[in-house]
JSON list of C-alpha atoms in Angstrom, two decimals:
[
{"chain": "J", "resi": 28, "resn": "UNK", "atom": "CA", "xyz": [0.28, 0.20, 0.02]},
{"chain": "J", "resi": 29, "resn": "UNK", "atom": "CA", "xyz": [1.30, 3.26, -0.71]},
{"chain": "J", "resi": 30, "resn": "UNK", "atom": "CA", "xyz": [2.11, 5.91, 1.97]},
{"chain": "J", "resi": 31, "resn": "UNK", "atom": "CA", "xyz": [1.02, 9.13, 1.41]},
{"chain": "J", "resi": 32, "resn": "UNK", "atom": "CA", "xyz": [2.31, 12.14, 2.30]},
{"chain": "J", "resi": 33, "resn": "UNK", "atom": "CA", "xyz": [1.08, 15.53, 4.27]},
{"chain": "J", "resi": 34, "resn": "UNK", "atom": "CA", "xyz": [0.72, 17.76, 0.87]},
{"chain": "J", "resi": 35, "resn": "UNK", "atom": "CA", "xyz": [-0.80, 14.47, -1.18]},
{"chain": "J", "resi": 36, "resn": "UNK", "atom": "CA", "xyz": [-3.12, 14.39, 1.80]},
{"chain": "J", "resi": 37, "resn": "UNK", "atom": "CA", "xyz": [-4.66, 17.81, 2.22]},
{"chain": "J", "resi": 38, "resn": "UNK", "atom": "CA", "xyz": [-4.14, 17.92, -1.91]},
{"chain": "J", "resi": 39, "resn": "UNK", "atom": "CA", "xyz": [-6.47, 15.07, -1.89]},
{"chain": "J", "resi": 40, "resn": "UNK", "atom": "CA", "xyz": [-8.92, 16.19, 0.14]},
{"chain": "J", "resi": 41, "resn": "UNK", "atom": "CA", "xyz": [-9.48, 19.22, -1.47]},
{"chain": "J", "resi": 42, "resn": "UNK", "atom": "CA", "xyz": [-9.91, 17.71, -5.06]},
{"chain": "J", "resi": 43, "resn": "UNK", "atom": "CA", "xyz": [-12.81, 15.76, -3.45]},
{"chain": "J", "resi": 44, "resn": "UNK", "atom": "CA", "xyz": [-14.03, 18.51, -1.90]},
{"chain": "J", "resi": 45, "resn": "UNK", "atom": "CA", "xyz": [-14.68, 20.11, -5.05]},
{"chain": "J", "resi": 46, "resn": "UNK", "atom": "CA", "xyz": [-15.65, 17.19, -6.79]},
{"chain": "J", "resi": 47, "resn": "UNK", "atom": "CA", "xyz": [-19.21, 16.25, -6.65]},
{"chain": "J", "resi": 48, "resn": "UNK", "atom": "CA", "xyz": [-18.05, 12.61, -6.33]},
{"chain": "J", "resi": 49, "resn": "UNK", "atom": "CA", "xyz": [-18.66, 9.33, -4.38]},
{"chain": "J", "resi": 50, "resn": "UNK", "atom": "CA", "xyz": [-16.04, 8.25, -1.95]},
{"chain": "J", "resi": 51, "resn": "UNK", "atom": "CA", "xyz": [-16.12, 5.26, -3.52]},
{"chain": "J", "resi": 52, "resn": "UNK", "atom": "CA", "xyz": [-15.73, 6.74, -7.52]},
{"chain": "J", "resi": 53, "resn": "UNK", "atom": "CA", "xyz": [-12.94, 8.87, -6.16]},
{"chain": "J", "resi": 54, "resn": "UNK", "atom": "CA", "xyz": [-10.86, 7.47, -3.80]},
{"chain": "J", "resi": 55, "resn": "UNK", "atom": "CA", "xyz": [-10.33, 4.51, -6.80]},
{"chain": "J", "resi": 56, "resn": "UNK", "atom": "CA", "xyz": [-8.42, 7.49, -8.86]},
{"chain": "J", "resi": 57, "resn": "UNK", "atom": "CA", "xyz": [-5.93, 7.67, -6.65]},
{"chain": "J", "resi": 58, "resn": "UNK", "atom": "CA", "xyz": [-5.77, 3.59, -5.76]},
{"chain": "J", "resi": 59, "resn": "UNK", "atom": "CA", "xyz": [-6.78, 4.59, -2.21]},
{"chain": "J", "resi": 60, "resn": "UNK", "atom": "CA", "xyz": [-9.20, 2.68, -0.55]},
{"chain": "J", "resi": 61, "resn": "UNK", "atom": "CA", "xyz": [-12.69, 4.70, 0.27]},
{"chain": "J", "resi": 62, "resn": "UNK", "atom": "CA", "xyz": [-13.19, 4.74, 3.76]},
{"chain": "J", "resi": 63, "resn": "UNK", "atom": "CA", "xyz": [-9.19, 5.63, 4.28]},
{"chain": "J", "resi": 64, "resn": "UNK", "atom": "CA", "xyz": [-10.48, 9.21, 1.69]},
{"chain": "J", "resi": 65, "resn": "UNK", "atom": "CA", "xyz": [-13.59, 9.43, 4.19]},
{"chain": "J", "resi": 66, "resn": "UNK", "atom": "CA", "xyz": [-11.44, 9.58, 7.57]},
{"chain": "J", "resi": 67, "resn": "UNK", "atom": "CA", "xyz": [-9.17, 11.95, 5.57]},
{"chain": "J", "resi": 68, "resn": "UNK", "atom": "CA", "xyz": [-11.73, 14.07, 4.17]},
{"chain": "J", "resi": 69, "resn": "UNK", "atom": "CA", "xyz": [-13.64, 14.06, 7.97]},
{"chain": "J", "resi": 70, "resn": "UNK", "atom": "CA", "xyz": [-10.14, 14.45, 9.61]},
{"chain": "J", "resi": 71, "resn": "UNK", "atom": "CA", "xyz": [-9.30, 18.27, 7.39]},
{"chain": "J", "resi": 72, "resn": "UNK", "atom": "CA", "xyz": [-12.86, 19.09, 7.79]},
{"chain": "J", "resi": 73, "resn": "UNK", "atom": "CA", "xyz": [-12.63, 19.12, 11.42]},
{"chain": "J", "resi": 74, "resn": "UNK", "atom": "CA", "xyz": [-8.39, 19.80, 12.31]},
{"chain": "J", "resi": 75, "resn": "UNK", "atom": "CA", "xyz": [-6.92, 21.37, 8.66]},
{"chain": "J", "resi": 76, "resn": "UNK", "atom": "CA", "xyz": [-4.22, 20.73, 7.46]},
{"chain": "J", "resi": 77, "resn": "UNK", "atom": "CA", "xyz": [-3.16, 19.88, 10.92]},
{"chain": "J", "resi": 78, "resn": "UNK", "atom": "CA", "xyz": [-5.15, 16.81, 11.03]},
{"chain": "J", "resi": 79, "resn": "UNK", "atom": "CA", "xyz": [-2.20, 15.32, 8.95]},
{"chain": "J", "resi": 80, "resn": "UNK", "atom": "CA", "xyz": [0.26, 16.02, 11.44]},
{"chain": "J", "resi": 81, "resn": "UNK", "atom": "CA", "xyz": [2.55, 12.34, 12.39]},
{"chain": "J", "resi": 82, "resn": "UNK", "atom": "CA", "xyz": [1.82, 12.69, 15.53]},
{"chain": "J", "resi": 83, "resn": "UNK", "atom": "CA", "xyz": [-1.86, 11.27, 16.94]},
{"chain": "J", "resi": 84, "resn": "UNK", "atom": "CA", "xyz": [-0.90, 12.72, 20.24]},
{"chain": "J", "resi": 85, "resn": "UNK", "atom": "CA", "xyz": [-1.34, 16.44, 19.04]},
{"chain": "J", "resi": 86, "resn": "UNK", "atom": "CA", "xyz": [-4.99, 15.26, 16.90]},
{"chain": "J", "resi": 87, "resn": "UNK", "atom": "CA", "xyz": [-6.40, 13.93, 20.44]},
{"chain": "J", "resi": 88, "resn": "UNK", "atom": "CA", "xyz": [-4.82, 16.70, 22.45]},
{"chain": "J", "resi": 89, "resn": "UNK", "atom": "CA", "xyz": [-6.21, 19.35, 19.72]},
{"chain": "J", "resi": 90, "resn": "UNK", "atom": "CA", "xyz": [-9.87, 17.18, 20.82]},
{"chain": "J", "resi": 91, "resn": "UNK", "atom": "CA", "xyz": [-9.28, 17.74, 23.98]},
{"chain": "J", "resi": 92, "resn": "UNK", "atom": "CA", "xyz": [-9.47, 20.63, 23.69]},
{"chain": "J", "resi": 93, "resn": "UNK", "atom": "CA", "xyz": [-12.62, 21.44, 21.41]},
{"chain": "J", "resi": 94, "resn": "UNK", "atom": "CA", "xyz": [-14.49, 19.65, 23.59]},
{"chain": "J", "resi": 95, "resn": "UNK", "atom": "CA", "xyz": [-13.58, 21.61, 26.52]},
{"chain": "J", "resi": 96, "resn": "UNK", "atom": "CA", "xyz": [-14.36, 24.38, 24.33]},
{"chain": "J", "resi": 97, "resn": "UNK", "atom": "CA", "xyz": [-17.79, 23.32, 23.36]},
{"chain": "J", "resi": 98, "resn": "UNK", "atom": "CA", "xyz": [-18.43, 22.64, 27.23]},
{"chain": "J", "resi": 99, "resn": "UNK", "atom": "CA", "xyz": [-17.68, 25.76, 27.83]},
{"chain": "J", "resi": 100, "resn": "UNK", "atom": "CA", "xyz": [-20.22, 27.44, 25.65]},
{"chain": "J", "resi": 101, "resn": "UNK", "atom": "CA", "xyz": [-22.76, 25.02, 25.98]},
{"chain": "J", "resi": 102, "resn": "UNK", "atom": "CA", "xyz": [-22.87, 26.63, 29.40]},
{"chain": "J", "resi": 103, "resn": "UNK", "atom": "CA", "xyz": [-22.94, 30.49, 28.65]},
{"chain": "J", "resi": 104, "resn": "UNK", "atom": "CA", "xyz": [-26.06, 29.98, 26.56]}
]
């Protein structure tokens, strides 16, 4: 299985989001599983380009921070 760089993942996500394609069809053109593409796009939408930094810990910290912020915002409304 090919390993994609951060830059490649970002480019593929942007192209997918600009297209009207389904995950299954689009992923075939990059020899990528539709599940991987779906996960990349989900993470890209949540975290932007930081989603593809190689540190899972970084993403977990970002998620916790966003969850905490969300909880605080819910309390104020």
